[in-house]
């Protein structure tokens, strides 16, 4: 006697067809279990009890002795459903159009020039990259944003750097991160868990509705800010 249990599910027995095989592989009984479990009358010996959960077969071994009730529960773990991969999108901008925050700011540093914002989809994450006209310094001060749009919905990701400390606000969740800095931009990877509550589903077609970069640099004339948007 026994029943079918699904790991992580209700403690109640689950319905399902149960087959009984001898230790030589011969099927000797089968019966549909209900929520009260199952019961078989078997000769003494060793048996394998088996059921199926989708394409997964679950089984257990039981040793039946005469004049004694043998208890054997079948435990099945539901197979993890395949998650769809994330898709990608991008928006691009002309070069050399970063705007100073003050008239005397002078020439913008190369990394203030936003050339593109690219979302690269993968199996379990999305990497958001802001492509700039030059290398973003690790201790630089700035803020990079990107907005995703889909069927009238939108959501924003903001990467902020200040004195070497970096945070990302992904759709309202803020966490400390270590972005990837390259010769032409900065990037951050968002995990599937981070994207679960996003207002847009990045596993389906979407657009990068816009992006922006605001950087602050200190020179001989003091600290100045430059801003660039895309498109």
C-alpha atoms as a PDB file:
ATOM      1  CA  UNK A   1       0.000   0.000   0.000  1.00  0.00           C
ATOM      2  CA  UNK A   2       1.056   3.613  -0.466  1.00  0.00           C
ATOM      3  CA  UNK A   3       0.418   6.668  -2.595  1.00  0.00           C
ATOM      4  CA  UNK A   4       1.896   9.090  -5.104  1.00  0.00           C
ATOM      5  CA  UNK A   5       3.413  12.255  -3.697  1.00  0.00           C
ATOM      6  CA  UNK A   6       4.707  15.189  -5.741  1.00  0.00           C
ATOM      7  CA  UNK A   7       7.766  16.809  -4.222  1.00  0.00           C
ATOM      8  CA  UNK A   8       7.087  20.359  -3.100  1.00  0.00           C
ATOM      9  CA  UNK A   9       3.330  19.981  -3.624  1.00  0.00           C
ATOM     10  CA  UNK A  10       0.433  19.122  -1.338  1.00  0.00           C
ATOM     11  CA  UNK A  11       0.845  16.443   1.304  1.00  0.00           C
ATOM     12  CA  UNK A  12      -2.246  14.738  -0.080  1.00  0.00           C
ATOM     13  CA  UNK A  13      -1.768  11.763  -2.358  1.00  0.00           C
ATOM     14  CA  UNK A  14      -2.162  12.483  -6.060  1.00  0.00           C
ATOM     15  CA  UNK A  15      -4.071  10.365  -8.603  1.00  0.00           C
ATOM     16  CA  UNK A  16      -2.133   8.451 -11.240  1.00  0.00           C
ATOM     17  CA  UNK A  17      -1.561   5.044 -12.810  1.00  0.00           C
ATOM     18  CA  UNK A  18       0.773   2.775 -10.833  1.00  0.00           C
ATOM     19  CA  UNK A  19       2.447  -0.273 -12.388  1.00  0.00           C
ATOM     20  CA  UNK A  20       4.080  -3.079 -10.438  1.00  0.00           C
ATOM     21  CA  UNK A  21       7.037  -5.054 -11.828  1.00  0.00           C
ATOM     22  CA  UNK A  22       8.932  -8.019 -10.461  1.00  0.00           C
ATOM     23  CA  UNK A  23      12.685  -7.808  -9.929  1.00  0.00           C
ATOM     24  CA  UNK A  24      12.992  -9.486 -13.344  1.00  0.00           C
ATOM     25  CA  UNK A  25      11.053  -6.704 -15.046  1.00  0.00           C
ATOM     26  CA  UNK A  26       7.739  -8.515 -15.544  1.00  0.00           C
ATOM     27  CA  UNK A  27       4.661  -6.381 -14.989  1.00  0.00           C
ATOM     28  CA  UNK A  28       2.284  -8.164 -12.630  1.00  0.00           C
ATOM     29  CA  UNK A  29      -0.236  -5.476 -11.701  1.00  0.00           C
ATOM     30  CA  UNK A  30      -1.402  -1.972 -12.428  1.00  0.00           C
ATOM     31  CA  UNK A  31      -4.031   0.244 -10.889  1.00  0.00           C
ATOM     32  CA  UNK A  32      -5.013   3.909 -10.877  1.00  0.00           C
ATOM     33  CA  UNK A  33      -4.278   5.443  -7.509  1.00  0.00           C
ATOM     34  CA  UNK A  34      -6.648   8.056  -6.125  1.00  0.00           C
ATOM     35  CA  UNK A  35      -6.241  10.572  -3.305  1.00  0.00           C
ATOM     36  CA  UNK A  36      -6.421   7.742  -0.805  1.00  0.00           C
ATOM     37  CA  UNK A  37      -3.443   6.023  -2.437  1.00  0.00           C
ATOM     38  CA  UNK A  38      -3.230   2.470  -3.772  1.00  0.00           C
ATOM     39  CA  UNK A  39      -3.230  -1.083  -2.464  1.00  0.00           C
ATOM     40  CA  UNK A  40      -1.977  -4.247  -4.187  1.00  0.00           C
ATOM     41  CA  UNK A  41      -2.172  -7.929  -3.183  1.00  0.00           C
ATOM     42  CA  UNK A  42       1.200  -9.416  -4.124  1.00  0.00           C
ATOM     43  CA  UNK A  43       3.114 -12.606  -3.512  1.00  0.00           C
ATOM     44  CA  UNK A  44       6.216 -12.349  -1.329  1.00  0.00           C
ATOM     45  CA  UNK A  45       9.244 -10.996  -3.171  1.00  0.00           C
ATOM     46  CA  UNK A  46      10.874  -7.837  -4.475  1.00  0.00           C
ATOM     47  CA  UNK A  47       8.950  -5.365  -6.660  1.00  0.00           C
ATOM     48  CA  UNK A  48       9.374  -2.074  -8.445  1.00  0.00           C
ATOM     49  CA  UNK A  49       6.428   0.330  -8.294  1.00  0.00           C
ATOM     50  CA  UNK A  50       6.359   2.890 -11.072  1.00  0.00           C
ATOM     51  CA  UNK A  51       4.293   5.857 -12.208  1.00  0.00           C
ATOM     52  CA  UNK A  52       4.807   8.724 -14.646  1.00  0.00           C
ATOM     53  CA  UNK A  53       4.654  12.493 -14.292  1.00  0.00           C
ATOM     54  CA  UNK A  54       4.623  13.862 -17.812  1.00  0.00           C
ATOM     55  CA  UNK A  55       7.673  12.370 -19.510  1.00  0.00           C
ATOM     56  CA  UNK A  56       9.322  11.620 -16.161  1.00  0.00           C
ATOM     57  CA  UNK A  57       9.117   8.104 -14.701  1.00  0.00           C
ATOM     58  CA  UNK A  58       9.104   7.784 -10.909  1.00  0.00           C
ATOM     59  CA  UNK A  59       9.686   4.508  -9.139  1.00  0.00           C
ATOM     60  CA  UNK A  60      10.476   2.899  -5.824  1.00  0.00           C
ATOM     61  CA  UNK A  61      11.436  -0.583  -4.633  1.00  0.00           C
ATOM     62  CA  UNK A  62       9.468  -2.644  -2.144  1.00  0.00           C
ATOM     63  CA  UNK A  63      10.099  -5.968  -0.432  1.00  0.00           C
ATOM     64  CA  UNK A  64       6.848  -7.838   0.216  1.00  0.00           C
ATOM     65  CA  UNK A  65       6.748 -10.382   3.027  1.00  0.00           C
ATOM     66  CA  UNK A  66       3.976 -12.852   3.794  1.00  0.00           C
ATOM     67  CA  UNK A  67       1.288 -11.904   6.325  1.00  0.00           C
ATOM     68  CA  UNK A  68       2.605  -8.344   6.520  1.00  0.00           C
ATOM     69  CA  UNK A  69       1.551  -5.065   4.934  1.00  0.00           C
ATOM     70  CA  UNK A  70       4.377  -3.307   3.118  1.00  0.00           C
ATOM     71  CA  UNK A  71       4.165   0.457   2.740  1.00  0.00           C
ATOM     72  CA  UNK A  72       5.786   2.108  -0.280  1.00  0.00           C
ATOM     73  CA  UNK A  73       5.129   5.683  -1.397  1.00  0.00           C
ATOM     74  CA  UNK A  74       6.080   6.939  -4.842  1.00  0.00           C
ATOM     75  CA  UNK A  75       7.679  10.411  -4.786  1.00  0.00           C
ATOM     76  CA  UNK A  76       7.802  12.373  -8.038  1.00  0.00           C
ATOM     77  CA  UNK A  77       9.561  15.666  -8.631  1.00  0.00           C
ATOM     78  CA  UNK A  78       7.895  17.760 -11.296  1.00  0.00           C
ATOM     79  CA  UNK A  79      10.327  18.569 -14.115  1.00  0.00           C
ATOM     80  CA  UNK A  80      11.303  22.220 -14.238  1.00  0.00           C
ATOM     81  CA  UNK A  81       9.617  23.862 -17.214  1.00  0.00           C
ATOM     82  CA  UNK A  82      11.934  25.290 -19.830  1.00  0.00           C
ATOM     83  CA  UNK A  83      12.229  29.049 -19.562  1.00  0.00           C
ATOM     84  CA  UNK A  84      12.090  31.055 -22.800  1.00  0.00           C
ATOM     85  CA  UNK A  85      15.276  32.955 -23.658  1.00  0.00           C
ATOM     86  CA  UNK A  86      15.389  36.732 -23.477  1.00  0.00           C
ATOM     87  CA  UNK A  87      15.304  38.833 -26.617  1.00  0.00           C
ATOM     88  CA  UNK A  88      17.353  41.873 -27.548  1.00  0.00           C
ATOM     89  CA  UNK A  89      16.777  45.416 -28.785  1.00  0.00           C
ATOM     90  CA  UNK A  90      18.728  48.634 -29.272  1.00  0.00           C
ATOM     91  CA  UNK A  91      18.504  52.365 -29.871  1.00  0.00           C
ATOM     92  CA  UNK A  92      21.268  54.438 -31.471  1.00  0.00           C
ATOM     93  CA  UNK A  93      22.299  58.087 -31.377  1.00  0.00           C
ATOM     94  CA  UNK A  94      24.473  60.429 -33.398  1.00  0.00           C
ATOM     95  CA  UNK A  95      27.993  61.081 -32.182  1.00  0.00           C
ATOM     96  CA  UNK A  96      29.213  64.346 -30.695  1.00  0.00           C
ATOM     97  CA  UNK A  97      25.931  65.721 -29.380  1.00  0.00           C
ATOM     98  CA  UNK A  98      26.448  65.642 -25.602  1.00  0.00           C
ATOM     99  CA  UNK A  99      25.094  68.856 -24.098  1.00  0.00           C
ATOM    100  CA  UNK A 100      26.807  70.717 -21.224  1.00  0.00           C
ATOM    101  CA  UNK A 101      24.883  71.581 -18.094  1.00  0.00           C
ATOM    102  CA  UNK A 102      26.520  75.022 -17.885  1.00  0.00           C
ATOM    103  CA  UNK A 103      27.826  77.384 -20.593  1.00  0.00           C
ATOM    104  CA  UNK A 104      31.398  77.256 -19.299  1.00  0.00           C
ATOM    105  CA  UNK A 105      31.576  73.468 -19.063  1.00  0.00           C
ATOM    106  CA  UNK A 106      33.876  73.278 -22.044  1.00  0.00           C
ATOM    107  CA  UNK A 107      34.434  70.167 -24.163  1.00  0.00           C
ATOM    108  CA  UNK A 108      32.617  67.055 -22.957  1.00  0.00           C
ATOM    109  CA  UNK A 109      34.691  64.018 -21.975  1.00  0.00           C
ATOM    110  CA  UNK A 110      34.400  61.260 -24.617  1.00  0.00           C
ATOM    111  CA  UNK A 111      32.397  58.955 -22.358  1.00  0.00           C
ATOM    112  CA  UNK A 112      29.682  61.627 -21.982  1.00  0.00           C
ATOM    113  CA  UNK A 113      28.770  61.020 -25.638  1.00  0.00           C
ATOM    114  CA  UNK A 114      26.097  58.302 -25.729  1.00  0.00           C
ATOM    115  CA  UNK A 115      26.202  56.422 -29.026  1.00  0.00           C
ATOM    116  CA  UNK A 116      23.767  53.567 -28.330  1.00  0.00           C
ATOM    117  CA  UNK A 117      21.931  51.575 -25.688  1.00  0.00           C
ATOM    118  CA  UNK A 118      21.850  47.869 -26.427  1.00  0.00           C
ATOM    119  CA  UNK A 119      19.963  45.093 -24.635  1.00  0.00           C
ATOM    120  CA  UNK A 120      21.530  41.712 -25.374  1.00  0.00           C
ATOM    121  CA  UNK A 121      19.251  38.798 -24.586  1.00  0.00           C
ATOM    122  CA  UNK A 122      20.525  35.445 -23.335  1.00  0.00           C
ATOM    123  CA  UNK A 123      19.228  32.188 -21.907  1.00  0.00           C
ATOM    124  CA  UNK A 124      18.966  33.435 -18.325  1.00  0.00           C
ATOM    125  CA  UNK A 125      19.754  37.146 -18.383  1.00  0.00           C
ATOM    126  CA  UNK A 126      19.788  40.414 -20.290  1.00  0.00           C
ATOM    127  CA  UNK A 127      22.937  42.508 -20.557  1.00  0.00           C
ATOM    128  CA  UNK A 128      22.278  46.222 -20.944  1.00  0.00           C
ATOM    129  CA  UNK A 129      25.171  48.129 -22.507  1.00  0.00           C
ATOM    130  CA  UNK A 130      25.512  51.862 -22.939  1.00  0.00           C
ATOM    131  CA  UNK A 131      27.959  52.471 -25.782  1.00  0.00           C
ATOM    132  CA  UNK A 132      29.874  55.721 -25.345  1.00  0.00           C
ATOM    133  CA  UNK A 133      32.497  57.692 -27.203  1.00  0.00           C
ATOM    134  CA  UNK A 134      35.232  56.686 -24.760  1.00  0.00           C
ATOM    135  CA  UNK A 135      36.121  54.610 -21.722  1.00  0.00           C
ATOM    136  CA  UNK A 136      33.985  55.152 -18.616  1.00  0.00           C
ATOM    137  CA  UNK A 137      36.308  55.587 -15.605  1.00  0.00           C
ATOM    138  CA  UNK A 138      35.787  53.135 -12.739  1.00  0.00           C
ATOM    139  CA  UNK A 139      35.586  56.001 -10.246  1.00  0.00           C
ATOM    140  CA  UNK A 140      33.581  58.260 -12.515  1.00  0.00           C
ATOM    141  CA  UNK A 141      30.329  59.912 -11.506  1.00  0.00           C
ATOM    142  CA  UNK A 142      27.366  59.436 -13.754  1.00  0.00           C
ATOM    143  CA  UNK A 143      23.973  57.964 -14.423  1.00  0.00           C
ATOM    144  CA  UNK A 144      22.917  55.871 -17.388  1.00  0.00           C
ATOM    145  CA  UNK A 145      19.279  55.008 -18.061  1.00  0.00           C
ATOM    146  CA  UNK A 146      17.366  52.937 -20.587  1.00  0.00           C
ATOM    147  CA  UNK A 147      13.621  52.564 -21.032  1.00  0.00           C
ATOM    148  CA  UNK A 148      11.987  49.456 -22.476  1.00  0.00           C
ATOM    149  CA  UNK A 149       8.545  49.663 -24.099  1.00  0.00           C
ATOM    150  CA  UNK A 150       6.074  46.938 -25.031  1.00  0.00           C
ATOM    151  CA  UNK A 151       2.363  47.119 -25.883  1.00  0.00           C
ATOM    152  CA  UNK A 152       1.837  50.397 -24.092  1.00  0.00           C
ATOM    153  CA  UNK A 153       3.841  49.371 -21.022  1.00  0.00           C
ATOM    154  CA  UNK A 154       7.289  50.703 -20.101  1.00  0.00           C
ATOM    155  CA  UNK A 155      10.010  50.094 -17.560  1.00  0.00           C
ATOM    156  CA  UNK A 156      13.311  51.787 -16.797  1.00  0.00           C
ATOM    157  CA  UNK A 157      16.747  50.555 -15.745  1.00  0.00           C
ATOM    158  CA  UNK A 158      19.168  53.082 -14.232  1.00  0.00           C
ATOM    159  CA  UNK A 159      22.856  52.506 -13.541  1.00  0.00           C
ATOM    160  CA  UNK A 160      24.492  55.008 -11.179  1.00  0.00           C
ATOM    161  CA  UNK A 161      28.170  55.387 -10.398  1.00  0.00           C
ATOM    162  CA  UNK A 162      29.778  57.639  -7.780  1.00  0.00           C
ATOM    163  CA  UNK A 163      33.357  57.412  -6.494  1.00  0.00           C
ATOM    164  CA  UNK A 164      33.694  53.770  -7.471  1.00  0.00           C
ATOM    165  CA  UNK A 165      30.389  52.647  -5.928  1.00  0.00           C
ATOM    166  CA  UNK A 166      27.803  51.398  -8.427  1.00  0.00           C
ATOM    167  CA  UNK A 167      24.109  50.604  -8.083  1.00  0.00           C
ATOM    168  CA  UNK A 168      21.437  49.559 -10.545  1.00  0.00           C
ATOM    169  CA  UNK A 169      17.752  50.328 -10.211  1.00  0.00           C
ATOM    170  CA  UNK A 170      15.974  47.731 -12.340  1.00  0.00           C
ATOM    171  CA  UNK A 171      12.256  48.460 -12.524  1.00  0.00           C
ATOM    172  CA  UNK A 172      12.170  49.778  -8.961  1.00  0.00           C
ATOM    173  CA  UNK A 173      14.601  47.305  -7.365  1.00  0.00           C
ATOM    174  CA  UNK A 174      17.937  48.847  -6.370  1.00  0.00           C
ATOM    175  CA  UNK A 175      21.021  46.683  -5.781  1.00  0.00           C
ATOM    176  CA  UNK A 176      24.769  47.181  -5.658  1.00  0.00           C
ATOM    177  CA  UNK A 177      26.536  45.949  -8.786  1.00  0.00           C
ATOM    178  CA  UNK A 178      29.926  45.717 -10.394  1.00  0.00           C
ATOM    179  CA  UNK A 179      29.406  46.811 -13.993  1.00  0.00           C
ATOM    180  CA  UNK A 180      31.580  45.797 -16.899  1.00  0.00           C
ATOM    181  CA  UNK A 181      33.684  48.764 -18.027  1.00  0.00           C
ATOM    182  CA  UNK A 182      35.208  48.709 -21.485  1.00  0.00           C
ATOM    183  CA  UNK A 183      37.004  51.043 -23.842  1.00  0.00           C
ATOM    184  CA  UNK A 184      33.654  52.220 -25.174  1.00  0.00           C
ATOM    185  CA  UNK A 185      30.967  52.043 -22.566  1.00  0.00           C
ATOM    186  CA  UNK A 186      29.547  50.414 -19.487  1.00  0.00           C
ATOM    187  CA  UNK A 187      27.311  47.355 -19.121  1.00  0.00           C
ATOM    188  CA  UNK A 188      25.315  45.579 -16.435  1.00  0.00           C
ATOM    189  CA  UNK A 189      23.725  42.125 -16.504  1.00  0.00           C
ATOM    190  CA  UNK A 190      20.197  41.584 -15.182  1.00  0.00           C
ATOM    191  CA  UNK A 191      19.313  38.066 -14.045  1.00  0.00           C
ATOM    192  CA  UNK A 192      16.040  36.272 -14.705  1.00  0.00           C
ATOM    193  CA  UNK A 193      15.075  36.741 -11.055  1.00  0.00           C
ATOM    194  CA  UNK A 194      15.575  40.502 -11.387  1.00  0.00           C
ATOM    195  CA  UNK A 195      13.416  40.591 -14.508  1.00  0.00           C
ATOM    196  CA  UNK A 196      10.536  38.501 -13.130  1.00  0.00           C
ATOM    197  CA  UNK A 197       8.513  41.500 -11.901  1.00  0.00           C
ATOM    198  CA  UNK A 198       9.400  43.850 -14.749  1.00  0.00           C
ATOM    199  CA  UNK A 199       6.418  45.655 -16.348  1.00  0.00           C
ATOM    200  CA  UNK A 200       7.624  44.432 -19.749  1.00  0.00           C
ATOM    201  CA  UNK A 201       8.297  40.815 -20.715  1.00  0.00           C
ATOM    202  CA  UNK A 202      11.784  40.779 -22.224  1.00  0.00           C
ATOM    203  CA  UNK A 203      11.293  37.213 -23.476  1.00  0.00           C
ATOM    204  CA  UNK A 204       8.874  38.676 -26.037  1.00  0.00           C
ATOM    205  CA  UNK A 205       9.508  41.366 -28.686  1.00  0.00           C
ATOM    206  CA  UNK A 206      10.051  44.812 -27.170  1.00  0.00           C
ATOM    207  CA  UNK A 207      11.747  48.105 -28.022  1.00  0.00           C
ATOM    208  CA  UNK A 208      14.273  50.371 -26.387  1.00  0.00           C
ATOM    209  CA  UNK A 209      12.161  53.492 -26.227  1.00  0.00           C
ATOM    210  CA  UNK A 210      15.008  55.753 -25.175  1.00  0.00           C
ATOM    211  CA  UNK A 211      18.234  56.080 -23.240  1.00  0.00           C
ATOM    212  CA  UNK A 212      20.226  58.804 -21.537  1.00  0.00           C
ATOM    213  CA  UNK A 213      23.620  59.450 -19.999  1.00  0.00           C
ATOM    214  CA  UNK A 214      24.465  62.164 -17.472  1.00  0.00           C
ATOM    215  CA  UNK A 215      28.084  62.400 -16.362  1.00  0.00           C
ATOM    216  CA  UNK A 216      29.936  64.735 -14.030  1.00  0.00           C
ATOM    217  CA  UNK A 217      33.642  65.403 -14.457  1.00  0.00           C
ATOM    218  CA  UNK A 218      35.959  67.647 -12.483  1.00  0.00           C
ATOM    219  CA  UNK A 219      38.538  69.715 -14.308  1.00  0.00           C
ATOM    220  CA  UNK A 220      40.558  72.858 -13.718  1.00  0.00           C
ATOM    221  CA  UNK A 221      37.363  74.894 -13.907  1.00  0.00           C
ATOM    222  CA  UNK A 222      35.566  72.721 -11.339  1.00  0.00           C
ATOM    223  CA  UNK A 223      32.879  70.062 -11.684  1.00  0.00           C
ATOM    224  CA  UNK A 224      30.623  70.134 -14.704  1.00  0.00           C
ATOM    225  CA  UNK A 225      27.841  67.930 -16.031  1.00  0.00           C
ATOM    226  CA  UNK A 226      27.033  66.781 -19.538  1.00  0.00           C
ATOM    227  CA  UNK A 227      23.914  65.014 -20.759  1.00  0.00           C
ATOM    228  CA  UNK A 228      23.178  63.021 -23.907  1.00  0.00           C
ATOM    229  CA  UNK A 229      20.033  61.196 -24.948  1.00  0.00           C
ATOM    230  CA  UNK A 230      19.169  58.600 -27.551  1.00  0.00           C
ATOM    231  CA  UNK A 231      17.697  58.768 -30.015  1.00  0.00           C
END
